[in-house]
Amino acid sequence: MKTLKLHLPKPLVRQLNRYAKKHGISLEAAAIAAIERNATSKQDQRINVISDRLTQVEQRLSTLINDQPVTTSAETVITNECEAQAELFLTDDEQHSRRNLAYQTWLEHYKNHPEDLETGRSPHEMAALKASVV
């Protein structure tokens, strides 16, 4: 083991010697073979563990997909979403019209009754504040 410059425990060196004699190879070749076996077995074991975990995830996903109720088609979902957006747009448009009408009404009121204005505010500011809550 001097050529490889390894400091191994005596029981391991004894086993490597037995392996080397049994297979008719040098001690260094036995050590290299053991290292290669160990490295590949760990890698294979790691691949097997990952493969098992992936299989479990796939099975769980399949179970979840099968357990879900029948969903509506994508076209139905898109149609429903478009209708909801259209309703929201129309509601916003109606709300804008109501606010604009309220603003005009309050502006008229504050121009006719300047005594109702808060100190330091213009009729436009007051009308906008009142119309914003409509």
mmCIF file of N, CA and C in Angstrom:
data_model
loop_
_atom_site.group_PDB
_atom_site.id
_atom_site.type_symbol
_atom_site.label_atom_id
_atom_site.label_comp_id
_atom_site.label_asym_id
_atom_site.label_seq_id
_atom_site.Cartn_x
_atom_site.Cartn_y
_atom_site.Cartn_z
ATOM 1 N N MET A 1 0.819 -1.183 0.000
ATOM 2 C CA MET A 1 0.000 0.000 0.000
ATOM 3 C C MET A 1 0.869 1.256 0.000
ATOM 4 N N LYS A 2 2.168 1.058 0.029
ATOM 5 C CA LYS A 2 3.063 2.211 0.042
ATOM 6 C C LYS A 2 3.038 2.938 -1.290
ATOM 7 N N THR A 3 2.899 2.185 -2.390
ATOM 8 C CA THR A 3 2.892 2.853 -3.700
ATOM 9 C C THR A 3 1.637 3.703 -3.881
ATOM 10 N N LEU A 4 0.531 3.292 -3.263
ATOM 11 C CA LEU A 4 -0.695 4.099 -3.328
ATOM 12 C C LEU A 4 -0.724 5.177 -2.251
ATOM 13 N N LYS A 5 0.174 5.074 -1.297
ATOM 14 C CA LYS A 5 0.266 6.004 -0.170
ATOM 15 C C LYS A 5 -1.056 6.081 0.597
ATOM 16 N N LEU A 6 -1.587 4.910 0.916
ATOM 17 C CA LEU A 6 -2.811 4.825 1.704
ATOM 18 C C LEU A 6 -2.481 4.302 3.088
ATOM 19 N N HIS A 7 -3.105 4.859 4.075
ATOM 20 C CA HIS A 7 -2.963 4.374 5.442
ATOM 21 C C HIS A 7 -4.300 3.745 5.808
ATOM 22 N N LEU A 8 -4.351 2.428 5.714
ATOM 23 C CA LEU A 8 -5.591 1.705 5.961
ATOM 24 C C LEU A 8 -5.499 0.950 7.275
ATOM 25 N N PRO A 9 -6.610 0.711 7.923
ATOM 26 C CA PRO A 9 -6.603 -0.103 9.143
ATOM 27 C C PRO A 9 -6.136 -1.534 8.829
ATOM 28 N N LYS A 10 -5.462 -2.154 9.819
ATOM 29 C CA LYS A 10 -4.892 -3.495 9.618
ATOM 30 C C LYS A 10 -5.933 -4.533 9.196
ATOM 31 N N PRO A 11 -7.132 -4.562 9.785
ATOM 32 C CA PRO A 11 -8.112 -5.568 9.342
ATOM 33 C C PRO A 11 -8.474 -5.410 7.856
ATOM 34 N N LEU A 12 -8.539 -4.176 7.388
ATOM 35 C CA LEU A 12 -8.851 -3.947 5.977
ATOM 36 C C LEU A 12 -7.705 -4.405 5.086
ATOM 37 N N VAL A 13 -6.470 -4.155 5.523
ATOM 38 C CA VAL A 13 -5.295 -4.593 4.754
ATOM 39 C C VAL A 13 -5.278 -6.123 4.685
ATOM 40 N N ARG A 14 -5.613 -6.807 5.806
ATOM 41 C CA ARG A 14 -5.648 -8.272 5.816
ATOM 42 C C ARG A 14 -6.682 -8.802 4.822
ATOM 43 N N GLN A 15 -7.849 -8.171 4.822
ATOM 44 C CA GLN A 15 -8.889 -8.620 3.884
ATOM 45 C C GLN A 15 -8.473 -8.372 2.443
ATOM 46 N N LEU A 16 -7.831 -7.236 2.188
ATOM 47 C CA LEU A 16 -7.359 -6.950 0.833
ATOM 48 C C LEU A 16 -6.300 -7.968 0.413
ATOM 49 N N ASN A 17 -5.411 -8.368 1.354
ATOM 50 C CA ASN A 17 -4.391 -9.392 1.069
ATOM 51 C C ASN A 17 -5.047 -10.724 0.712
ATOM 52 N N ARG A 18 -6.069 -11.111 1.501
ATOM 53 C CA ARG A 18 -6.773 -12.360 1.214
ATOM 54 C C ARG A 18 -7.424 -12.313 -0.166
ATOM 55 N N TYR A 19 -8.063 -11.180 -0.467
ATOM 56 C CA TYR A 19 -8.726 -11.008 -1.765
ATOM 57 C C TYR A 19 -7.705 -11.072 -2.901
ATOM 58 N N ALA A 20 -6.563 -10.416 -2.690
ATOM 59 C CA ALA A 20 -5.514 -10.397 -3.722
ATOM 60 C C ALA A 20 -4.977 -11.805 -3.971
ATOM 61 N N LYS A 21 -4.724 -12.574 -2.899
ATOM 62 C CA LYS A 21 -4.213 -13.939 -3.053
ATOM 63 C C LYS A 21 -5.247 -14.835 -3.726
ATOM 64 N N LYS A 22 -6.505 -14.662 -3.328
ATOM 65 C CA LYS A 22 -7.570 -15.492 -3.875
ATOM 66 C C LYS A 22 -7.725 -15.277 -5.378
ATOM 67 N N HIS A 23 -7.575 -14.019 -5.826
ATOM 68 C CA HIS A 23 -7.778 -13.688 -7.236
ATOM 69 C C HIS A 23 -6.475 -13.591 -8.020
ATOM 70 N N GLY A 24 -5.368 -13.788 -7.350
ATOM 71 C CA GLY A 24 -4.073 -13.773 -8.020
ATOM 72 C C GLY A 24 -3.671 -12.407 -8.540
ATOM 73 N N ILE A 25 -3.944 -11.366 -7.757
ATOM 74 C CA ILE A 25 -3.572 -10.001 -8.154
ATOM 75 C C ILE A 25 -2.761 -9.359 -7.047
ATOM 76 N N SER A 26 -2.169 -8.224 -7.343
ATOM 77 C CA SER A 26 -1.372 -7.526 -6.327
ATOM 78 C C SER A 26 -2.288 -6.840 -5.319
ATOM 79 N N LEU A 27 -1.690 -6.455 -4.197
ATOM 80 C CA LEU A 27 -2.437 -5.764 -3.150
ATOM 81 C C LEU A 27 -2.995 -4.440 -3.666
ATOM 82 N N GLU A 28 -2.184 -3.714 -4.449
ATOM 83 C CA GLU A 28 -2.628 -2.430 -5.003
ATOM 84 C C GLU A 28 -3.819 -2.625 -5.943
ATOM 85 N N ALA A 29 -3.758 -3.666 -6.775
ATOM 86 C CA ALA A 29 -4.863 -3.954 -7.697
ATOM 87 C C ALA A 29 -6.123 -4.328 -6.924
ATOM 88 N N ALA A 30 -5.958 -5.061 -5.814
ATOM 89 C CA ALA A 30 -7.101 -5.429 -4.974
ATOM 90 C C ALA A 30 -7.727 -4.182 -4.351
ATOM 91 N N ALA A 31 -6.875 -3.250 -3.899
ATOM 92 C CA ALA A 31 -7.380 -2.007 -3.304
ATOM 93 C C ALA A 31 -8.137 -1.187 -4.345
ATOM 94 N N ILE A 32 -7.575 -1.087 -5.544
ATOM 95 C CA ILE A 32 -8.232 -0.329 -6.614
ATOM 96 C C ILE A 32 -9.564 -0.981 -6.986
ATOM 97 N N ALA A 33 -9.580 -2.307 -7.075
ATOM 98 C CA ALA A 33 -10.822 -3.015 -7.403
ATOM 99 C C ALA A 33 -11.884 -2.776 -6.328
ATOM 100 N N ALA A 34 -11.465 -2.800 -5.052
ATOM 101 C CA ALA A 34 -12.409 -2.567 -3.957
ATOM 102 C C ALA A 34 -12.970 -1.147 -4.014
ATOM 103 N N ILE A 35 -12.097 -0.180 -4.307
ATOM 104 C CA ILE A 35 -12.547 1.217 -4.411
ATOM 105 C C ILE A 35 -13.535 1.367 -5.566
ATOM 106 N N GLU A 36 -13.230 0.737 -6.706
ATOM 107 C CA GLU A 36 -14.135 0.817 -7.858
ATOM 108 C C GLU A 36 -15.484 0.182 -7.547
ATOM 109 N N ARG A 37 -15.453 -1.001 -6.902
ATOM 110 C CA ARG A 37 -16.706 -1.672 -6.537
ATOM 111 C C ARG A 37 -17.528 -0.802 -5.600
ATOM 112 N N ASN A 38 -16.849 -0.215 -4.631
ATOM 113 C CA ASN A 38 -17.534 0.622 -3.654
ATOM 114 C C ASN A 38 -18.147 1.851 -4.326
ATOM 115 N N ALA A 39 -17.388 2.480 -5.209
ATOM 116 C CA ALA A 39 -17.869 3.694 -5.880
ATOM 117 C C ALA A 39 -19.063 3.392 -6.775
ATOM 118 N N THR A 40 -18.977 2.326 -7.550
ATOM 119 C CA THR A 40 -20.083 2.017 -8.463
ATOM 120 C C THR A 40 -21.298 1.509 -7.714
ATOM 121 N N SER A 41 -21.091 0.758 -6.640
ATOM 122 C CA SER A 41 -22.248 0.252 -5.902
ATOM 123 C C SER A 41 -22.995 1.400 -5.230
ATOM 124 N N LYS A 42 -22.274 2.392 -4.715
ATOM 125 C CA LYS A 42 -22.942 3.544 -4.106
ATOM 126 C C LYS A 42 -23.707 4.338 -5.153
ATOM 127 N N GLN A 43 -23.098 4.494 -6.330
ATOM 128 C CA GLN A 43 -23.761 5.241 -7.387
ATOM 129 C C GLN A 43 -25.013 4.487 -7.849
ATOM 130 N N ASP A 44 -24.889 3.175 -8.038
ATOM 131 C CA ASP A 44 -26.045 2.370 -8.437
ATOM 132 C C ASP A 44 -27.132 2.416 -7.369
ATOM 133 N N GLN A 45 -26.701 2.348 -6.115
ATOM 134 C CA GLN A 45 -27.654 2.397 -5.019
ATOM 135 C C GLN A 45 -28.369 3.743 -5.008
ATOM 136 N N ARG A 46 -27.630 4.823 -5.236
ATOM 137 C CA ARG A 46 -28.224 6.161 -5.261
ATOM 138 C C ARG A 46 -29.230 6.278 -6.408
ATOM 139 N N ILE A 47 -28.868 5.735 -7.565
ATOM 140 C CA ILE A 47 -29.784 5.762 -8.711
ATOM 141 C C ILE A 47 -31.047 4.971 -8.392
ATOM 142 N N ASN A 48 -30.882 3.826 -7.733
ATOM 143 C CA ASN A 48 -32.048 3.019 -7.363
ATOM 144 C C ASN A 48 -32.949 3.752 -6.381
ATOM 145 N N VAL A 49 -32.359 4.439 -5.409
ATOM 146 C CA VAL A 49 -33.145 5.198 -4.434
ATOM 147 C C VAL A 49 -33.917 6.312 -5.137
ATOM 148 N N ILE A 50 -33.249 7.037 -6.019
ATOM 149 C CA ILE A 50 -33.908 8.120 -6.756
ATOM 150 C C ILE A 50 -35.022 7.557 -7.632
ATOM 151 N N SER A 51 -34.760 6.436 -8.276
ATOM 152 C CA SER A 51 -35.771 5.803 -9.124
ATOM 153 C C SER A 51 -36.996 5.390 -8.304
ATOM 154 N N ASP A 52 -36.759 4.827 -7.125
ATOM 155 C CA ASP A 52 -37.867 4.437 -6.249
ATOM 156 C C ASP A 52 -38.688 5.646 -5.822
ATOM 157 N N ARG A 53 -38.003 6.723 -5.457
ATOM 158 C CA ARG A 53 -38.711 7.938 -5.040
ATOM 159 C C ARG A 53 -39.527 8.519 -6.187
ATOM 160 N N LEU A 54 -38.962 8.505 -7.394
ATOM 161 C CA LEU A 54 -39.677 9.003 -8.561
ATOM 162 C C LEU A 54 -40.919 8.160 -8.833
ATOM 163 N N THR A 55 -40.797 6.863 -8.689
ATOM 164 C CA THR A 55 -41.943 5.973 -8.877
ATOM 165 C C THR A 55 -43.040 6.288 -7.865
ATOM 166 N N GLN A 56 -42.653 6.529 -6.608
ATOM 167 C CA GLN A 56 -43.633 6.879 -5.581
ATOM 168 C C GLN A 56 -44.339 8.188 -5.911
ATOM 169 N N VAL A 57 -43.580 9.178 -6.382
ATOM 170 C CA VAL A 57 -44.169 10.467 -6.746
ATOM 171 C C VAL A 57 -45.141 10.296 -7.909
ATOM 172 N N GLU A 58 -44.743 9.507 -8.907
ATOM 173 C CA GLU A 58 -45.622 9.267 -10.052
ATOM 174 C C GLU A 58 -46.906 8.564 -9.623
ATOM 175 N N GLN A 59 -46.798 7.597 -8.723
ATOM 176 C CA GLN A 59 -47.986 6.897 -8.237
ATOM 177 C C GLN A 59 -48.905 7.844 -7.473
ATOM 178 N N ARG A 60 -48.321 8.697 -6.650
ATOM 179 C CA ARG A 60 -49.118 9.664 -5.878
ATOM 180 C C ARG A 60 -49.817 10.644 -6.810
ATOM 181 N N LEU A 61 -49.104 11.109 -7.814
ATOM 182 C CA LEU A 61 -49.686 12.028 -8.788
ATOM 183 C C LEU A 61 -50.832 11.364 -9.541
ATOM 184 N N SER A 62 -50.635 10.129 -9.928
ATOM 185 C CA SER A 62 -51.687 9.388 -10.620
ATOM 186 C C SER A 62 -52.917 9.242 -9.729
ATOM 187 N N THR A 63 -52.699 8.956 -8.458
ATOM 188 C CA THR A 63 -53.799 8.837 -7.511
ATOM 189 C C THR A 63 -54.539 10.159 -7.374
ATOM 190 N N LEU A 64 -53.800 11.248 -7.261
ATOM 191 C CA LEU A 64 -54.432 12.564 -7.134
ATOM 192 C C LEU A 64 -55.244 12.917 -8.372
ATOM 193 N N ILE A 65 -54.706 12.616 -9.535
ATOM 194 C CA ILE A 65 -55.416 12.926 -10.778
ATOM 195 C C ILE A 65 -56.689 12.092 -10.875
ATOM 196 N N ASN A 66 -56.613 10.824 -10.509
ATOM 197 C CA ASN A 66 -57.787 9.949 -10.596
ATOM 198 C C ASN A 66 -58.838 10.290 -9.553
ATOM 199 N N ASP A 67 -58.431 10.839 -8.403
ATOM 200 C CA ASP A 67 -59.369 11.173 -7.334
ATOM 201 C C ASP A 67 -60.121 12.466 -7.584
ATOM 202 N N GLN A 68 -59.625 13.317 -8.469
ATOM 203 C CA GLN A 68 -60.278 14.605 -8.695
ATOM 204 C C GLN A 68 -61.561 14.410 -9.480
ATOM 205 N N PRO A 69 -62.586 15.224 -9.158
ATOM 206 C CA PRO A 69 -63.831 15.128 -9.917
ATOM 207 C C PRO A 69 -63.613 15.600 -11.351
ATOM 208 N N VAL A 70 -64.534 15.210 -12.191
ATOM 209 C CA VAL A 70 -64.437 15.601 -13.594
ATOM 210 C C VAL A 70 -64.530 17.119 -13.675
ATOM 211 N N THR A 71 -63.556 17.736 -14.306
ATOM 212 C CA THR A 71 -63.524 19.193 -14.397
ATOM 213 C C THR A 71 -64.106 19.639 -15.721
ATOM 214 N N THR A 72 -64.459 20.903 -15.768
ATOM 215 C CA THR A 72 -64.997 21.448 -17.004
ATOM 216 C C THR A 72 -63.874 21.625 -18.006
ATOM 217 N N SER A 73 -64.248 21.695 -19.240
ATOM 218 C CA SER A 73 -63.237 21.829 -20.286
ATOM 219 C C SER A 73 -62.596 23.205 -20.223
ATOM 220 N N ALA A 74 -61.455 23.325 -20.839
ATOM 221 C CA ALA A 74 -60.729 24.598 -20.859
ATOM 222 C C ALA A 74 -61.548 25.668 -21.561
ATOM 223 N N GLU A 75 -62.275 25.270 -22.584
ATOM 224 C CA GLU A 75 -63.095 26.243 -23.324
ATOM 225 C C GLU A 75 -64.183 26.829 -22.429
ATOM 226 N N THR A 76 -64.806 25.986 -21.606
ATOM 227 C CA THR A 76 -65.842 26.460 -20.688
ATOM 228 C C THR A 76 -65.245 27.411 -19.660
ATOM 229 N N VAL A 77 -64.083 27.066 -19.149
ATOM 230 C CA VAL A 77 -63.416 27.926 -18.166
ATOM 231 C C VAL A 77 -63.107 29.287 -18.780
ATOM 232 N N ILE A 78 -62.583 29.287 -19.999
ATOM 233 C CA ILE A 78 -62.248 30.550 -20.672
ATOM 234 C C ILE A 78 -63.507 31.372 -20.921
ATOM 235 N N THR A 79 -64.580 30.719 -21.359
ATOM 236 C CA THR A 79 -65.840 31.429 -21.610
ATOM 237 C C THR A 79 -66.357 32.069 -20.329
ATOM 238 N N ASN A 80 -66.346 31.312 -19.236
ATOM 239 C CA ASN A 80 -66.816 31.855 -17.953
ATOM 240 C C ASN A 80 -65.964 33.038 -17.508
ATOM 241 N N GLU A 81 -64.657 32.929 -17.681
ATOM 242 C CA GLU A 81 -63.755 34.017 -17.289
ATOM 243 C C GLU A 81 -64.010 35.260 -18.132
ATOM 244 N N CYS A 82 -64.221 35.075 -19.428
ATOM 245 C CA CYS A 82 -64.504 36.223 -20.310
ATOM 246 C C CYS A 82 -65.801 36.913 -19.909
ATOM 247 N N GLU A 83 -66.824 36.114 -19.576
ATOM 248 C CA GLU A 83 -68.100 36.700 -19.150
ATOM 249 C C GLU A 83 -67.927 37.484 -17.850
ATOM 250 N N ALA A 84 -67.155 36.931 -16.923
ATOM 251 C CA ALA A 84 -66.922 37.630 -15.653
ATOM 252 C C ALA A 84 -66.173 38.938 -15.881
ATOM 253 N N GLN A 85 -65.176 38.909 -16.763
ATOM 254 C CA GLN A 85 -64.428 40.135 -17.064
ATOM 255 C C GLN A 85 -65.324 41.167 -17.728
ATOM 256 N N ALA A 86 -66.217 40.718 -18.630
ATOM 257 C CA ALA A 86 -67.135 41.649 -19.297
ATOM 258 C C ALA A 86 -68.070 42.289 -18.283
ATOM 259 N N GLU A 87 -68.588 41.476 -17.342
ATOM 260 C CA GLU A 87 -69.456 42.026 -16.299
ATOM 261 C C GLU A 87 -68.708 43.052 -15.462
ATOM 262 N N LEU A 88 -67.482 42.750 -15.121
ATOM 263 C CA LEU A 88 -66.673 43.678 -14.333
ATOM 264 C C LEU A 88 -66.453 44.974 -15.096
ATOM 265 N N PHE A 89 -66.168 44.861 -16.393
ATOM 266 C CA PHE A 89 -65.958 46.050 -17.215
ATOM 267 C C PHE A 89 -67.224 46.889 -17.266
ATOM 268 N N LEU A 90 -68.367 46.238 -17.492
ATOM 269 C CA LEU A 90 -69.625 46.986 -17.567
ATOM 270 C C LEU A 90 -69.955 47.622 -16.225
ATOM 271 N N THR A 91 -69.684 46.906 -15.147
ATOM 272 C CA THR A 91 -69.928 47.462 -13.815
ATOM 273 C C THR A 91 -69.048 48.684 -13.590
ATOM 274 N N ASP A 92 -67.773 48.588 -13.952
ATOM 275 C CA ASP A 92 -66.872 49.730 -13.809
ATOM 276 C C ASP A 92 -67.334 50.902 -14.651
ATOM 277 N N ASP A 93 -67.819 50.619 -15.860
ATOM 278 C CA ASP A 93 -68.286 51.678 -16.748
ATOM 279 C C ASP A 93 -69.513 52.358 -16.153
ATOM 280 N N GLU A 94 -70.451 51.557 -15.619
ATOM 281 C CA GLU A 94 -71.642 52.129 -14.983
ATOM 282 C C GLU A 94 -71.245 52.941 -13.755
ATOM 283 N N GLN A 95 -70.312 52.424 -12.994
ATOM 284 C CA GLN A 95 -69.863 53.118 -11.795
ATOM 285 C C GLN A 95 -69.210 54.443 -12.168
ATOM 286 N N HIS A 96 -68.453 54.447 -13.246
ATOM 287 C CA HIS A 96 -67.825 55.683 -13.714
ATOM 288 C C HIS A 96 -68.894 56.709 -14.080
ATOM 289 N N SER A 97 -69.934 56.264 -14.757
ATOM 290 C CA SER A 97 -71.026 57.175 -15.131
ATOM 291 C C SER A 97 -71.706 57.731 -13.885
ATOM 292 N N ARG A 98 -71.959 56.862 -12.902
ATOM 293 C CA ARG A 98 -72.605 57.330 -11.661
ATOM 294 C C ARG A 98 -71.721 58.322 -10.926
ATOM 295 N N ARG A 99 -70.432 58.026 -10.858
ATOM 296 C CA ARG A 99 -69.518 58.948 -10.167
ATOM 297 C C ARG A 99 -69.430 60.283 -10.892
ATOM 298 N N ASN A 100 -69.394 60.225 -12.205
ATOM 299 C CA ASN A 100 -69.327 61.460 -12.983
ATOM 300 C C ASN A 100 -70.581 62.300 -12.742
ATOM 301 N N LEU A 101 -71.750 61.651 -12.738
ATOM 302 C CA LEU A 101 -73.008 62.363 -12.473
ATOM 303 C C LEU A 101 -73.007 62.929 -11.052
ATOM 304 N N ALA A 102 -72.537 62.141 -10.086
ATOM 305 C CA ALA A 102 -72.479 62.616 -8.698
ATOM 306 C C ALA A 102 -71.526 63.797 -8.581
ATOM 307 N N TYR A 103 -70.377 63.727 -9.257
ATOM 308 C CA TYR A 103 -69.412 64.833 -9.227
ATOM 309 C C TYR A 103 -70.054 66.110 -9.763
ATOM 310 N N GLN A 104 -70.728 66.003 -10.906
ATOM 311 C CA GLN A 104 -71.363 67.185 -11.508
ATOM 312 C C GLN A 104 -72.429 67.765 -10.578
ATOM 313 N N THR A 105 -73.199 66.879 -9.950
ATOM 314 C CA THR A 105 -74.253 67.332 -9.030
ATOM 315 C C THR A 105 -73.649 68.035 -7.821
ATOM 316 N N TRP A 106 -72.615 67.439 -7.208
ATOM 317 C CA TRP A 106 -71.985 68.052 -6.038
ATOM 318 C C TRP A 106 -71.272 69.354 -6.424
ATOM 319 N N LEU A 107 -70.663 69.387 -7.577
ATOM 320 C CA LEU A 107 -69.993 70.612 -8.026
ATOM 321 C C LEU A 107 -71.002 71.749 -8.153
ATOM 322 N N GLU A 108 -72.142 71.431 -8.750
ATOM 323 C CA GLU A 108 -73.228 72.428 -8.880
ATOM 324 C C GLU A 108 -73.668 72.902 -7.491
ATOM 325 N N HIS A 109 -73.820 71.953 -6.575
ATOM 326 C CA HIS A 109 -74.246 72.296 -5.212
ATOM 327 C C HIS A 109 -73.244 73.238 -4.536
ATOM 328 N N TYR A 110 -71.948 72.895 -4.624
ATOM 329 C CA TYR A 110 -70.942 73.716 -3.936
ATOM 330 C C TYR A 110 -70.754 75.077 -4.593
ATOM 331 N N LYS A 111 -71.020 75.157 -5.883
ATOM 332 C CA LYS A 111 -70.954 76.475 -6.531
ATOM 333 C C LYS A 111 -72.123 77.349 -6.088
ATOM 334 N N ASN A 112 -73.284 76.729 -5.880
ATOM 335 C CA ASN A 112 -74.468 77.482 -5.441
ATOM 336 C C ASN A 112 -74.461 77.740 -3.937
ATOM 337 N N HIS A 113 -73.764 76.917 -3.171
ATOM 338 C CA HIS A 113 -73.737 77.059 -1.710
ATOM 339 C C HIS A 113 -72.288 77.034 -1.213
ATOM 340 N N PRO A 114 -71.527 78.076 -1.432
ATOM 341 C CA PRO A 114 -70.120 78.098 -1.008
ATOM 342 C C PRO A 114 -69.945 78.003 0.508
ATOM 343 N N GLU A 115 -70.975 78.284 1.266
ATOM 344 C CA GLU A 115 -70.875 78.188 2.723
ATOM 345 C C GLU A 115 -70.722 76.732 3.182
ATOM 346 N N ASP A 116 -71.088 75.758 2.349
ATOM 347 C CA ASP A 116 -70.957 74.339 2.698
ATOM 348 C C ASP A 116 -69.536 73.798 2.488
ATOM 349 N N LEU A 117 -68.678 74.576 1.863
ATOM 350 C CA LEU A 117 -67.302 74.136 1.600
ATOM 351 C C LEU A 117 -66.502 74.067 2.897
ATOM 352 N N GLU A 118 -65.633 73.072 2.991
ATOM 353 C CA GLU A 118 -64.710 73.001 4.117
ATOM 354 C C GLU A 118 -63.642 74.065 3.915
ATOM 355 N N THR A 119 -63.088 74.538 5.001
ATOM 356 C CA THR A 119 -62.085 75.590 4.935
ATOM 357 C C THR A 119 -60.871 75.111 4.147
ATOM 358 N N GLY A 120 -60.455 75.914 3.174
ATOM 359 C CA GLY A 120 -59.264 75.616 2.390
ATOM 360 C C GLY A 120 -59.502 74.675 1.214
ATOM 361 N N ARG A 121 -60.737 74.301 0.968
ATOM 362 C CA ARG A 121 -61.026 73.390 -0.151
ATOM 363 C C ARG A 121 -61.816 74.122 -1.228
ATOM 364 N N SER A 122 -61.542 73.710 -2.474
ATOM 365 C CA SER A 122 -62.265 74.299 -3.603
ATOM 366 C C SER A 122 -63.532 73.479 -3.867
ATOM 367 N N PRO A 123 -64.482 74.038 -4.629
ATOM 368 C CA PRO A 123 -65.692 73.268 -4.976
ATOM 369 C C PRO A 123 -65.348 71.969 -5.723
ATOM 370 N N HIS A 124 -64.304 71.999 -6.560
ATOM 371 C CA HIS A 124 -63.910 70.788 -7.299
ATOM 372 C C HIS A 124 -63.415 69.692 -6.351
ATOM 373 N N GLU A 125 -62.605 70.070 -5.355
ATOM 374 C CA GLU A 125 -62.105 69.085 -4.392
ATOM 375 C C GLU A 125 -63.248 68.460 -3.599
ATOM 376 N N MET A 126 -64.140 69.299 -3.134
ATOM 377 C CA MET A 126 -65.260 68.796 -2.331
ATOM 378 C C MET A 126 -66.165 67.885 -3.166
ATOM 379 N N ALA A 127 -66.426 68.280 -4.405
ATOM 380 C CA ALA A 127 -67.277 67.461 -5.276
ATOM 381 C C ALA A 127 -66.607 66.112 -5.554
ATOM 382 N N ALA A 128 -65.302 66.129 -5.774
ATOM 383 C CA ALA A 128 -64.575 64.881 -6.032
ATOM 384 C C ALA A 128 -64.602 63.971 -4.809
ATOM 385 N N LEU A 129 -64.423 64.545 -3.619
ATOM 386 C CA LEU A 129 -64.469 63.742 -2.396
ATOM 387 C C LEU A 129 -65.840 63.114 -2.195
ATOM 388 N N LYS A 130 -66.875 63.877 -2.392
ATOM 389 C CA LYS A 130 -68.236 63.359 -2.207
ATOM 390 C C LYS A 130 -68.566 62.306 -3.265
ATOM 391 N N ALA A 131 -68.136 62.528 -4.500
ATOM 392 C CA ALA A 131 -68.452 61.592 -5.585
ATOM 393 C C ALA A 131 -67.654 60.294 -5.463
ATOM 394 N N SER A 132 -66.537 60.319 -4.765
ATOM 395 C CA SER A 132 -65.697 59.115 -4.673
ATOM 396 C C SER A 132 -66.342 58.008 -3.851
ATOM 397 N N VAL A 133 -67.285 58.342 -2.997
ATOM 398 C CA VAL A 133 -67.925 57.333 -2.154
ATOM 399 C C VAL A 133 -69.187 56.757 -2.781
ATOM 400 N N VAL A 134 -69.532 57.199 -3.977
ATOM 401 C CA VAL A 134 -70.747 56.706 -4.644
ATOM 402 C C VAL A 134 -70.481 55.352 -5.243
#
